[in-house]
Amino acid sequence: MEALGLNMGFEETELRLGLPGNRVRSEGEGSRKRGFSETVDLKLNLSSKDTSEKVKSFQKEKHPLPRATDPPAKPPAKTQVVGWPPVRSFRKNMLGVVQKSSGEESDMAGGNNAAFVKVSMDGAPYLRKVDLRMYNTYKDLYDALGKMFSSFTIGNCGSQGMKDFMNESKLMDLLNGSDYVPTYEDKDGDWMLVGDVPWGMFVESCKRLRIVKGTEAIGLAPRAMEKCKNRR
Amino acid sequence: MRQDLTVQQMSEDDDRSPPLDLRCGAAPSINRARNCSGEAVSGSGSSTSSSIPASVPVTVTEYQSQYPDQVLEIVLENVLQFLTSRRDRNAASLVCKSWWRAEALTRSELFIGNCYAVSPDRARGRFRRVRSVVLKGKPRFADFNLMPPDWGAHFGPWVCVLANAYPWLEKVYLKRMSITDDDLALLAESFSGFKELTLVCCEGFGTCGLAFIASKCRQLRVLDLIETEVTDDEVDWISLFPEGETCLESLIFDCVDCAINFEALEKLVARSPFLRKLRLNRHVSIRQLYRLMVRAPQLTHLGTGKYGPSEVAQRQGDTEPDYIAAFAACKSLVCLSGFREITPDYLSAIYPVCANLTSLNFSYATITADQLKPVICNCHKLQIFWALDSICDEGLQAVAATCKELRELRVFPMNAQEDVEGPVSEVGLQAISEGCRKLQSILYFCQRMTNAAVIAMSSNCLELEVFRLCIMGRHRPDHATGEPMDEGFGAIVRNCRKLTRLAVSGLLTDRAFGYIGKYGKLIRTLSVAFAGDSDMGLKYVLEGCPKLQKLEIRDSPFGDAALRSGLHHYYNMRFLWMSSCRLTRQGCQEIAQAMPRLVVEVIRSDDEEETDNYVETLYMYRSLEGPRHDAPKFVTILR
């Protein structure tokens, strides 16, 4: 541990590789990979821009000039250090109109590749949103929907009903009964029964989901029955 | 208060071991009574009750019960109901096993400062009659993007257990927890008498979740969302509150940045006669605010939305409502906040209420000193004041001149960057210290500061319990002398004998930490950033501060040796956070091995293996459960 006093006077004349600017601390120690590991976010964030700070700005970058002697030089004025000063994002968006933070994107996994669709269910006052890219098969989707809306179905027949949906022999029973059936609106604006097309194609074309009572979906049945036959 | 009968039932329900098992020695009941007698009953139930366990002199000599100790326990349970402070209860529970049991049966407010310190099942197993739960999750530095998202602190596992264990649950307070819509749905469905939901700095859910709460919690009194992220699922949650008169007392949603159905809100307010606290979001216009205020003149706490005329209204030349009259009609108003997108001219509307205000939050209002002065000069009763530094030193001087009752001051930066000219400085701090002698808590962001001003505050404001100074330029010395800020902070810890929370900044050497360790005997929370010279700094603190509970450090040169010096204390702490310091994985490993009840998490910012020898983030906390099972990939728990 050096006595600070010793080094103070020589600071000015000491030869260092460093960025210009005030250097008020004397390090004195030898080579080190990281000094105070200034976590510099080189995406130059001006204070008014806070979008996707949560996800992107977390990826810290190492000091731009790694070197053997690494004095804790103050970085250039424009760069910002992650999380400093310690002001929450709510307050950072002060100047100008408050920008809608990317809370939506960062909260749900998927980021830029998310395929969010709204899901409504007949009789339920709530709308939900799902990210179709989180699922790999129809079954996964049905399980998730079943859980989401289980509070609205009577006796959980909702989720069970949806699982039965893929079973062709039960399909007509389902559509005649009062169980719920998932339908979706595709890119062309047509309402189809979910399960019509291969999963990947479905994810691409689905714009929104609507879970309706079986009897209401009966008009969509013929096409569905055909597809079922084709799949054999 | 419960009847004796209920206590009796509870005593029988509980599977007590036979009397022989009880503590306080194997002496017969007479002795036991005498052992426990002699202290007066502390009947007030206030949180400042003494730590002497309450007991009642009981003559058991005449009463030959087969289980005399059960009598004592019943008495104890009755008495313990008056004990509300959790610290007192913790102390009482350590007296002996029967006190432990009695306390466990009577604790109705469960406080869990770290959701990973104890599992939901364990909590449920011990406390059977909980009506109110406080749960805290992530450490504070997570607020500043120092922790990757999806680290944890999920409410899900807790709500499942709570739903089963405490169907009578009434209150839930969550801070820095990750909550999903489904969690809120389960909460809404599981507790028929649910009354209060407070979410602070939480995230993970949207207006869907709020819809569940609004529609299903028929007894809801409090729905407070504070600095919580809520995604916009385009659900009209406001319209889902039950028809008819509601029990609502507090509705705070200023952080919910979604448009709301104003007609529904207005009707809700109109049918909520008990509503006292209402904080709107910025999507509510000032005209709409007027209509709400007219409906609810009984409000005590009001947070405005957008505080200025809309362009449309201005263009149309509509006559403006009489805002001054609306404020004047709110005779009970003591707390004002909001003022988003402010048009300062409209501030004059609040003059009628200034004299009664105890709390004023201008921290979203970009107003100048001149715009502040006519308001503040009337606020003689003000105790809490939050503002942006746009009010400048001059504005702070005006505060100091009038607000003699000020207890809490927070000054936030309008421009949260380094290396810019700051509008507030040591001048403002000095003025406050001279004018507001009763100050207890201060949070002050600035670009420059002097030791002299900080020392002045330390000698003027002896009631200080919280001192948080953030000099935004890293390693900035005293502006006037060029010296480190050691002496200023040293004076704070030396003179402010009640100090429990401290945040330091600026250029600081190990000497500052020496002072903290020597004088900061009551400090419970300490925040350090870009400070210190060597391991000694951290050693001073860990060895000197016996009450330290929460220590958060970033970008400071403290290494493994310093970490080792806290081994005697870590079990007494809630957590230690150290990021971008000089800790090696091995050093952290040593701690993990030495302390089996400590969970030692090493957090990386990405999935790649660390190329450096140094650990990026260490987050460690005591826990009864061992390593958690929900740790994401970027967290390594050392053993």
mmCIF file with all atom_site columns, N, CA and C in Angstrom, chain A residues 1 4 24-25 33-34 36-38 53 58 75 77 80-86 88 90-91 103 107 118 126-129 151, chain B residues 143-148 176 181-182 189 208 211 215 227 229 234 363 386 412 416-417 472 474 507 533-534 554-555 580 605 612:
data_model
loop_
_atom_site.group_PDB
_atom_site.id
_atom_site.type_symbol
_atom_site.label_atom_id
_atom_site.label_alt_id
_atom_site.label_comp_id
_atom_site.label_asym_id
_atom_site.label_entity_id
_atom_site.label_seq_id
_atom_site.pdbx_PDB_ins_code
_atom_site.Cartn_x
_atom_site.Cartn_y
_atom_site.Cartn_z
_atom_site.occupancy
_atom_site.B_iso_or_equiv
_atom_site.pdbx_formal_charge
_atom_site.auth_seq_id
_atom_site.auth_comp_id
_atom_site.auth_asym_id
_atom_site.auth_atom_id
_atom_site.pdbx_PDB_model_num
ATOM 1   N N  . MET A 1 1   ? 0.842   -1.192  0.000   1.00 0.00 ? 1   MET A N  1
ATOM 2   C CA . MET A 1 1   ? 0.000   0.000   0.000   1.00 0.00 ? 1   MET A CA 1
ATOM 3   C C  . MET A 1 1   ? 0.870   1.232   0.000   1.00 0.00 ? 1   MET A C  1
ATOM 4   N N  . LEU A 1 4   ? -0.006  7.765   -0.198  1.00 0.00 ? 4   LEU A N  1
ATOM 5   C CA . LEU A 1 4   ? -0.423  8.585   -1.323  1.00 0.00 ? 4   LEU A CA 1
ATOM 6   C C  . LEU A 1 4   ? 0.497   9.764   -1.539  1.00 0.00 ? 4   LEU A C  1
ATOM 7   N N  . VAL A 1 24  ? -6.743  12.564  -11.285 1.00 0.00 ? 24  VAL A N  1
ATOM 8   C CA . VAL A 1 24  ? -6.502  13.005  -9.916  1.00 0.00 ? 24  VAL A CA 1
ATOM 9   C C  . VAL A 1 24  ? -6.052  11.874  -9.014  1.00 0.00 ? 24  VAL A C  1
ATOM 10  N N  . ARG A 1 25  ? -6.132  10.663  -9.501  1.00 0.00 ? 25  ARG A N  1
ATOM 11  C CA . ARG A 1 25  ? -5.745  9.553   -8.652  1.00 0.00 ? 25  ARG A CA 1
ATOM 12  C C  . ARG A 1 25  ? -4.417  9.023   -9.127  1.00 0.00 ? 25  ARG A C  1
ATOM 13  N N  . LYS A 1 33  ? -4.730  -6.195  -15.694 1.00 0.00 ? 33  LYS A N  1
ATOM 14  C CA . LYS A 1 33  ? -5.628  -6.245  -16.843 1.00 0.00 ? 33  LYS A CA 1
ATOM 15  C C  . LYS A 1 33  ? -6.727  -5.220  -16.733 1.00 0.00 ? 33  LYS A C  1
ATOM 16  N N  . ARG A 1 34  ? -7.250  -5.084  -15.553 1.00 0.00 ? 34  ARG A N  1
ATOM 17  C CA . ARG A 1 34  ? -8.338  -4.121  -15.409 1.00 0.00 ? 34  ARG A CA 1
ATOM 18  C C  . ARG A 1 34  ? -7.997  -3.164  -14.298 1.00 0.00 ? 34  ARG A C  1
ATOM 19  N N  . PHE A 1 36  ? -10.048 -0.005  -12.590 1.00 0.00 ? 36  PHE A N  1
ATOM 20  C CA . PHE A 1 36  ? -11.327 -0.054  -11.903 1.00 0.00 ? 36  PHE A CA 1
ATOM 21  C C  . PHE A 1 36  ? -12.371 -0.637  -12.830 1.00 0.00 ? 36  PHE A C  1
ATOM 22  N N  . SER A 1 37  ? -11.899 -1.281  -13.857 1.00 0.00 ? 37  SER A N  1
ATOM 23  C CA . SER A 1 37  ? -12.773 -1.809  -14.909 1.00 0.00 ? 37  SER A CA 1
ATOM 24  C C  . SER A 1 37  ? -13.904 -0.850  -15.196 1.00 0.00 ? 37  SER A C  1
ATOM 25  N N  . GLU A 1 38  ? -13.517 0.261   -15.772 1.00 0.00 ? 38  GLU A N  1
ATOM 26  C CA . GLU A 1 38  ? -14.547 1.213   -16.167 1.00 0.00 ? 38  GLU A CA 1
ATOM 27  C C  . GLU A 1 38  ? -15.448 0.497   -17.144 1.00 0.00 ? 38  GLU A C  1
ATOM 28  N N  . GLU A 1 53  ? -32.559 0.294   -22.847 1.00 0.00 ? 53  GLU A N  1
ATOM 29  C CA . GLU A 1 53  ? -31.374 0.409   -22.001 1.00 0.00 ? 53  GLU A CA 1
ATOM 30  C C  . GLU A 1 53  ? -31.224 -0.851  -21.167 1.00 0.00 ? 53  GLU A C  1
ATOM 31  N N  . PHE A 1 58  ? -26.812 -3.368  -20.834 1.00 0.00 ? 58  PHE A N  1
ATOM 32  C CA . PHE A 1 58  ? -26.187 -4.204  -19.851 1.00 0.00 ? 58  PHE A CA 1
ATOM 33  C C  . PHE A 1 58  ? -24.924 -4.836  -20.392 1.00 0.00 ? 58  PHE A C  1
ATOM 34  N N  . PRO A 1 75  ? -12.614 8.510   -18.382 1.00 0.00 ? 75  PRO A N  1
ATOM 35  C CA . PRO A 1 75  ? -12.911 8.328   -19.794 1.00 0.00 ? 75  PRO A CA 1
ATOM 36  C C  . PRO A 1 75  ? -13.309 9.663   -20.413 1.00 0.00 ? 75  PRO A C  1
ATOM 37  N N  . ALA A 1 77  ? -15.346 12.637  -22.016 1.00 0.00 ? 77  ALA A N  1
ATOM 38  C CA . ALA A 1 77  ? -16.554 13.167  -21.396 1.00 0.00 ? 77  ALA A CA 1
ATOM 39  C C  . ALA A 1 77  ? -17.837 12.533  -21.921 1.00 0.00 ? 77  ALA A C  1
ATOM 40  N N  . GLN A 1 80  ? -20.630 7.129   -21.299 1.00 0.00 ? 80  GLN A N  1
ATOM 41  C CA . GLN A 1 80  ? -21.358 6.965   -20.056 1.00 0.00 ? 80  GLN A CA 1
ATOM 42  C C  . GLN A 1 80  ? -21.008 5.623   -19.442 1.00 0.00 ? 80  GLN A C  1
ATOM 43  N N  . VAL A 1 81  ? -20.962 5.585   -18.179 1.00 0.00 ? 81  VAL A N  1
ATOM 44  C CA . VAL A 1 81  ? -20.729 4.344   -17.470 1.00 0.00 ? 81  VAL A CA 1
ATOM 45  C C  . VAL A 1 81  ? -22.078 3.746   -17.111 1.00 0.00 ? 81  VAL A C  1
ATOM 46  N N  . VAL A 1 82  ? -22.152 2.428   -17.216 1.00 0.00 ? 82  VAL A N  1
ATOM 47  C CA . VAL A 1 82  ? -23.425 1.778   -16.927 1.00 0.00 ? 82  VAL A CA 1
ATOM 48  C C  . VAL A 1 82  ? -23.839 2.054   -15.491 1.00 0.00 ? 82  VAL A C  1
ATOM 49  N N  . GLY A 1 83  ? -25.080 2.442   -15.343 1.00 0.00 ? 83  GLY A N  1
ATOM 50  C CA . GLY A 1 83  ? -25.635 2.596   -14.011 1.00 0.00 ? 83  GLY A CA 1
ATOM 51  C C  . GLY A 1 83  ? -25.079 3.763   -13.232 1.00 0.00 ? 83  GLY A C  1
ATOM 52  N N  . TRP A 1 84  ? -24.449 4.709   -13.895 1.00 0.00 ? 84  TRP A N  1
ATOM 53  C CA . TRP A 1 84  ? -23.914 5.866   -13.180 1.00 0.00 ? 84  TRP A CA 1
ATOM 54  C C  . TRP A 1 84  ? -24.248 7.140   -13.932 1.00 0.00 ? 84  TRP A C  1
ATOM 55  N N  . PRO A 1 85  ? -24.678 8.156   -13.293 1.00 0.00 ? 85  PRO A N  1
ATOM 56  C CA . PRO A 1 85  ? -25.060 8.232   -11.886 1.00 0.00 ? 85  PRO A CA 1
ATOM 57  C C  . PRO A 1 85  ? -26.280 7.345   -11.599 1.00 0.00 ? 85  PRO A C  1
ATOM 58  N N  . PRO A 1 86  ? -26.435 6.977   -10.357 1.00 0.00 ? 86  PRO A N  1
ATOM 59  C CA . PRO A 1 86  ? -27.495 6.024   -10.007 1.00 0.00 ? 86  PRO A CA 1
ATOM 60  C C  . PRO A 1 86  ? -28.865 6.680   -9.987  1.00 0.00 ? 86  PRO A C  1
ATOM 61  N N  . ARG A 1 88  ? -32.714 6.150   -11.587 1.00 0.00 ? 88  ARG A N  1
ATOM 62  C CA . ARG A 1 88  ? -33.551 5.141   -12.215 1.00 0.00 ? 88  ARG A CA 1
ATOM 63  C C  . ARG A 1 88  ? -34.081 5.633   -13.554 1.00 0.00 ? 88  ARG A C  1
ATOM 64  N N  . PHE A 1 90  ? -36.906 5.748   -14.813 1.00 0.00 ? 90  PHE A N  1
ATOM 65  C CA . PHE A 1 90  ? -38.090 6.602   -14.736 1.00 0.00 ? 90  PHE A CA 1
ATOM 66  C C  . PHE A 1 90  ? -37.706 8.064   -14.724 1.00 0.00 ? 90  PHE A C  1
ATOM 67  N N  . ARG A 1 91  ? -36.626 8.368   -14.036 1.00 0.00 ? 91  ARG A N  1
ATOM 68  C CA . ARG A 1 91  ? -36.237 9.763   -13.900 1.00 0.00 ? 91  ARG A CA 1
ATOM 69  C C  . ARG A 1 91  ? -35.368 10.210  -15.046 1.00 0.00 ? 91  ARG A C  1
ATOM 70  N N  . GLY A 1 103 ? -39.794 -1.459  -21.943 1.00 0.00 ? 103 GLY A N  1
ATOM 71  C CA . GLY A 1 103 ? -40.186 -2.406  -20.911 1.00 0.00 ? 103 GLY A CA 1
ATOM 72  C C  . GLY A 1 103 ? -40.850 -3.618  -21.517 1.00 0.00 ? 103 GLY A C  1
ATOM 73  N N  . ASP A 1 107 ? -39.072 -7.100  -20.951 1.00 0.00 ? 107 ASP A N  1
ATOM 74  C CA . ASP A 1 107 ? -39.721 -7.939  -19.965 1.00 0.00 ? 107 ASP A CA 1
ATOM 75  C C  . ASP A 1 107 ? -39.983 -9.328  -20.507 1.00 0.00 ? 107 ASP A C  1
ATOM 76  N N  . LYS A 1 118 ? -52.258 -10.809 -29.784 1.00 0.00 ? 118 LYS A N  1
ATOM 77  C CA . LYS A 1 118 ? -53.251 -10.665 -28.717 1.00 0.00 ? 118 LYS A CA 1
ATOM 78  C C  . LYS A 1 118 ? -54.138 -11.901 -28.684 1.00 0.00 ? 118 LYS A C  1
ATOM 79  N N  . TYR A 1 126 ? -60.647 -9.903  -20.222 1.00 0.00 ? 126 TYR A N  1
ATOM 80  C CA . TYR A 1 126 ? -59.239 -9.584  -20.351 1.00 0.00 ? 126 TYR A CA 1
ATOM 81  C C  . TYR A 1 126 ? -58.713 -9.975  -21.701 1.00 0.00 ? 126 TYR A C  1
ATOM 82  N N  . LEU A 1 127 ? -57.713 -9.242  -22.070 1.00 0.00 ? 127 LEU A N  1
ATOM 83  C CA . LEU A 1 127 ? -56.953 -9.560  -23.270 1.00 0.00 ? 127 LEU A CA 1
ATOM 84  C C  . LEU A 1 127 ? -55.601 -10.036 -22.765 1.00 0.00 ? 127 LEU A C  1
ATOM 85  N N  . ARG A 1 128 ? -55.045 -11.023 -23.413 1.00 0.00 ? 128 ARG A N  1
ATOM 86  C CA . ARG A 1 128 ? -53.696 -11.423 -23.054 1.00 0.00 ? 128 ARG A CA 1
ATOM 87  C C  . ARG A 1 128 ? -52.824 -11.280 -24.276 1.00 0.00 ? 128 ARG A C  1
ATOM 88  N N  . LYS A 1 129 ? -51.556 -11.420 -24.025 1.00 0.00 ? 129 LYS A N  1
ATOM 89  C CA . LYS A 1 129 ? -50.620 -11.370 -25.145 1.00 0.00 ? 129 LYS A CA 1
ATOM 90  C C  . LYS A 1 129 ? -49.699 -12.560 -25.027 1.00 0.00 ? 129 LYS A C  1
ATOM 91  N N  . SER A 1 151 ? -58.861 -19.740 -15.431 1.00 0.00 ? 151 SER A N  1
ATOM 92  C CA . SER A 1 151 ? -59.798 -19.205 -14.452 1.00 0.00 ? 151 SER A CA 1
ATOM 93  C C  . SER A 1 151 ? -61.148 -18.902 -15.059 1.00 0.00 ? 151 SER A C  1
ATOM 94  N N  . ASP B 2 143 ? -31.555 -1.749  -9.945  1.00 0.00 ? 143 ASP B N  1
ATOM 95  C CA . ASP B 2 143 ? -32.313 -0.623  -10.514 1.00 0.00 ? 143 ASP B CA 1
ATOM 96  C C  . ASP B 2 143 ? -31.510 0.148   -11.543 1.00 0.00 ? 143 ASP B C  1
ATOM 97  N N  . PHE B 2 144 ? -30.188 0.008   -11.465 1.00 0.00 ? 144 PHE B N  1
ATOM 98  C CA . PHE B 2 144 ? -29.332 0.836   -12.327 1.00 0.00 ? 144 PHE B CA 1
ATOM 99  C C  . PHE B 2 144 ? -28.661 -0.010  -13.394 1.00 0.00 ? 144 PHE B C  1
ATOM 100 N N  . ASN B 2 145 ? -29.347 -1.043  -13.814 1.00 0.00 ? 145 ASN B N  1
ATOM 101 C CA . ASN B 2 145 ? -28.843 -1.891  -14.901 1.00 0.00 ? 145 ASN B CA 1
ATOM 102 C C  . ASN B 2 145 ? -27.553 -2.597  -14.580 1.00 0.00 ? 145 ASN B C  1
ATOM 103 N N  . LEU B 2 146 ? -27.256 -2.808  -13.317 1.00 0.00 ? 146 LEU B N  1
ATOM 104 C CA . LEU B 2 146 ? -26.026 -3.511  -12.980 1.00 0.00 ? 146 LEU B CA 1
ATOM 105 C C  . LEU B 2 146 ? -26.251 -5.017  -12.867 1.00 0.00 ? 146 LEU B C  1
ATOM 106 N N  . MET B 2 147 ? -27.460 -5.419  -13.108 1.00 0.00 ? 147 MET B N  1
ATOM 107 C CA . MET B 2 147 ? -27.768 -6.838  -13.025 1.00 0.00 ? 147 MET B CA 1
ATOM 108 C C  . MET B 2 147 ? -28.550 -7.199  -14.274 1.00 0.00 ? 147 MET B C  1
ATOM 109 N N  . PRO B 2 148 ? -28.232 -8.333  -14.897 1.00 0.00 ? 148 PRO B N  1
ATOM 110 C CA . PRO B 2 148 ? -28.981 -8.679  -16.108 1.00 0.00 ? 148 PRO B CA 1
ATOM 111 C C  . PRO B 2 148 ? -30.441 -8.951  -15.752 1.00 0.00 ? 148 PRO B C  1
ATOM 112 N N  . ARG B 2 176 ? -38.958 -4.795  -5.588  1.00 0.00 ? 176 ARG B N  1
ATOM 113 C CA . ARG B 2 176 ? -37.964 -5.378  -6.497  1.00 0.00 ? 176 ARG B CA 1
ATOM 114 C C  . ARG B 2 176 ? -38.189 -6.875  -6.710  1.00 0.00 ? 176 ARG B C  1
ATOM 115 N N  . ASP B 2 181 ? -48.356 -11.734 -14.765 1.00 0.00 ? 181 ASP B N  1
ATOM 116 C CA . ASP B 2 181 ? -49.806 -11.566 -14.754 1.00 0.00 ? 181 ASP B CA 1
ATOM 117 C C  . ASP B 2 181 ? -50.468 -12.738 -14.040 1.00 0.00 ? 181 ASP B C  1
ATOM 118 N N  . ASP B 2 182 ? -49.936 -13.916 -14.270 1.00 0.00 ? 182 ASP B N  1
ATOM 119 C CA . ASP B 2 182 ? -50.524 -15.095 -13.641 1.00 0.00 ? 182 ASP B CA 1
ATOM 120 C C  . ASP B 2 182 ? -50.406 -15.040 -12.126 1.00 0.00 ? 182 ASP B C  1
ATOM 121 N N  . GLU B 2 189 ? -57.453 -14.333 -6.987  1.00 0.00 ? 189 GLU B N  1
ATOM 122 C CA . GLU B 2 189 ? -58.436 -15.401 -6.786  1.00 0.00 ? 189 GLU B CA 1
ATOM 123 C C  . GLU B 2 189 ? -58.365 -16.027 -5.418  1.00 0.00 ? 189 GLU B C  1
ATOM 124 N N  . CYS B 2 208 ? -52.929 -6.437  -17.868 1.00 0.00 ? 208 CYS B N  1
ATOM 125 C CA . CYS B 2 208 ? -53.717 -7.660  -17.660 1.00 0.00 ? 208 CYS B CA 1
ATOM 126 C C  . CYS B 2 208 ? -53.745 -8.036  -16.191 1.00 0.00 ? 208 CYS B C  1
ATOM 127 N N  . ALA B 2 211 ? -55.874 -5.921  -14.230 1.00 0.00 ? 211 ALA B N  1
ATOM 128 C CA . ALA B 2 211 ? -57.290 -6.217  -14.457 1.00 0.00 ? 211 ALA B CA 1
ATOM 129 C C  . ALA B 2 211 ? -57.782 -7.281  -13.487 1.00 0.00 ? 211 ALA B C  1
ATOM 130 N N  . SER B 2 215 ? -60.745 -6.473  -10.709 1.00 0.00 ? 215 SER B N  1
ATOM 131 C CA . SER B 2 215 ? -62.058 -7.099  -10.817 1.00 0.00 ? 215 SER B CA 1
ATOM 132 C C  . SER B 2 215 ? -62.350 -8.092  -9.715  1.00 0.00 ? 215 SER B C  1
ATOM 133 N N  . GLU B 2 227 ? -43.013 3.311   -8.962  1.00 0.00 ? 227 GLU B N  1
ATOM 134 C CA . GLU B 2 227 ? -41.815 3.093   -9.773  1.00 0.00 ? 227 GLU B CA 1
ATOM 135 C C  . GLU B 2 227 ? -41.735 1.662   -10.274 1.00 0.00 ? 227 GLU B C  1
ATOM 136 N N  . GLU B 2 229 ? -42.640 -1.130  -13.342 1.00 0.00 ? 229 GLU B N  1
ATOM 137 C CA . GLU B 2 229 ? -42.860 -1.191  -14.788 1.00 0.00 ? 229 GLU B CA 1
ATOM 138 C C  . GLU B 2 229 ? -44.088 -2.021  -15.094 1.00 0.00 ? 229 GLU B C  1
ATOM 139 N N  . GLU B 2 234 ? -53.123 -3.105  -23.301 1.00 0.00 ? 234 GLU B N  1
ATOM 140 C CA . GLU B 2 234 ? -54.346 -2.513  -23.853 1.00 0.00 ? 234 GLU B CA 1
ATOM 141 C C  . GLU B 2 234 ? -55.595 -3.082  -23.197 1.00 0.00 ? 234 GLU B C  1
ATOM 142 N N  . SER B 2 363 ? -40.288 16.390  -8.375  1.00 0.00 ? 363 SER B N  1
ATOM 143 C CA . SER B 2 363 ? -39.143 15.758  -9.023  1.00 0.00 ? 363 SER B CA 1
ATOM 144 C C  . SER B 2 363 ? -39.376 15.410  -10.484 1.00 0.00 ? 363 SER B C  1
ATOM 145 N N  . TRP B 2 386 ? -39.216 16.934  -2.625  1.00 0.00 ? 386 TRP B N  1
ATOM 146 C CA . TRP B 2 386 ? -38.424 16.326  -3.690  1.00 0.00 ? 386 TRP B CA 1
ATOM 147 C C  . TRP B 2 386 ? -38.439 17.295  -4.865  1.00 0.00 ? 386 TRP B C  1
ATOM 148 N N  . PHE B 2 412 ? -32.921 15.685  -7.413  1.00 0.00 ? 412 PHE B N  1
ATOM 149 C CA . PHE B 2 412 ? -32.562 14.798  -8.513  1.00 0.00 ? 412 PHE B CA 1
ATOM 150 C C  . PHE B 2 412 ? -31.978 15.601  -9.667  1.00 0.00 ? 412 PHE B C  1
ATOM 151 N N  . ALA B 2 416 ? -28.632 13.691  -16.068 1.00 0.00 ? 416 ALA B N  1
ATOM 152 C CA . ALA B 2 416 ? -27.859 12.736  -15.277 1.00 0.00 ? 416 ALA B CA 1
ATOM 153 C C  . ALA B 2 416 ? -26.589 12.315  -15.993 1.00 0.00 ? 416 ALA B C  1
ATOM 154 N N  . GLN B 2 417 ? -25.696 13.237  -16.136 1.00 0.00 ? 417 GLN B N  1
ATOM 155 C CA . GLN B 2 417 ? -24.437 12.918  -16.798 1.00 0.00 ? 417 GLN B CA 1
ATOM 156 C C  . GLN B 2 417 ? -23.289 13.502  -16.011 1.00 0.00 ? 417 GLN B C  1
ATOM 157 N N  . MET B 2 472 ? -21.712 13.569  -9.050  1.00 0.00 ? 472 MET B N  1
ATOM 158 C CA . MET B 2 472 ? -21.862 12.747  -10.252 1.00 0.00 ? 472 MET B CA 1
ATOM 159 C C  . MET B 2 472 ? -20.578 12.492  -11.011 1.00 0.00 ? 472 MET B C  1
ATOM 160 N N  . ARG B 2 474 ? -17.106 11.110  -11.324 1.00 0.00 ? 474 ARG B N  1
ATOM 161 C CA . ARG B 2 474 ? -16.392 10.117  -10.514 1.00 0.00 ? 474 ARG B CA 1
ATOM 162 C C  . ARG B 2 474 ? -15.061 10.661  -10.026 1.00 0.00 ? 474 ARG B C  1
ATOM 163 N N  . LEU B 2 507 ? -14.040 11.955  -4.649  1.00 0.00 ? 507 LEU B N  1
ATOM 164 C CA . LEU B 2 507 ? -12.722 11.371  -4.425  1.00 0.00 ? 507 LEU B CA 1
ATOM 165 C C  . LEU B 2 507 ? -12.598 10.978  -2.953  1.00 0.00 ? 507 LEU B C  1
ATOM 166 N N  . ASP B 2 533 ? -8.754  3.293   -1.730  1.00 0.00 ? 533 ASP B N  1
ATOM 167 C CA . ASP B 2 533 ? -7.451  3.034   -2.332  1.00 0.00 ? 533 ASP B CA 1
ATOM 168 C C  . ASP B 2 533 ? -7.090  1.574   -2.333  1.00 0.00 ? 533 ASP B C  1
ATOM 169 N N  . SER B 2 534 ? -7.475  0.881   -1.271  1.00 0.00 ? 534 SER B N  1
ATOM 170 C CA . SER B 2 534 ? -6.930  -0.460  -1.073  1.00 0.00 ? 534 SER B CA 1
ATOM 171 C C  . SER B 2 534 ? -7.890  -1.275  -0.230  1.00 0.00 ? 534 SER B C  1
ATOM 172 N N  . ARG B 2 554 ? -19.414 -0.667  -5.778  1.00 0.00 ? 554 ARG B N  1
ATOM 173 C CA . ARG B 2 554 ? -19.076 -0.863  -7.192  1.00 0.00 ? 554 ARG B CA 1
ATOM 174 C C  . ARG B 2 554 ? -17.806 -0.122  -7.533  1.00 0.00 ? 554 ARG B C  1
ATOM 175 N N  . ASP B 2 555 ? -17.039 -0.718  -8.451  1.00 0.00 ? 555 ASP B N  1
ATOM 176 C CA . ASP B 2 555 ? -15.870 -0.036  -9.008  1.00 0.00 ? 555 ASP B CA 1
ATOM 177 C C  . ASP B 2 555 ? -14.954 0.549   -7.958  1.00 0.00 ? 555 ASP B C  1
ATOM 178 N N  . SER B 2 580 ? -17.361 -5.036  -10.127 1.00 0.00 ? 580 SER B N  1
ATOM 179 C CA . SER B 2 580 ? -16.199 -4.373  -10.704 1.00 0.00 ? 580 SER B CA 1
ATOM 180 C C  . SER B 2 580 ? -15.197 -3.960  -9.649  1.00 0.00 ? 580 SER B C  1
ATOM 181 N N  . SER B 2 605 ? -22.028 -10.750 -16.986 1.00 0.00 ? 605 SER B N  1
ATOM 182 C CA . SER B 2 605 ? -22.957 -9.958  -17.798 1.00 0.00 ? 605 SER B CA 1
ATOM 183 C C  . SER B 2 605 ? -23.392 -10.707 -19.043 1.00 0.00 ? 605 SER B C  1
ATOM 184 N N  . ASP B 2 612 ? -11.130 -12.481 -17.574 1.00 0.00 ? 612 ASP B N  1
ATOM 185 C CA . ASP B 2 612 ? -10.302 -11.894 -16.535 1.00 0.00 ? 612 ASP B CA 1
ATOM 186 C C  . ASP B 2 612 ? -10.218 -12.785 -15.326 1.00 0.00 ? 612 ASP B C  1
#
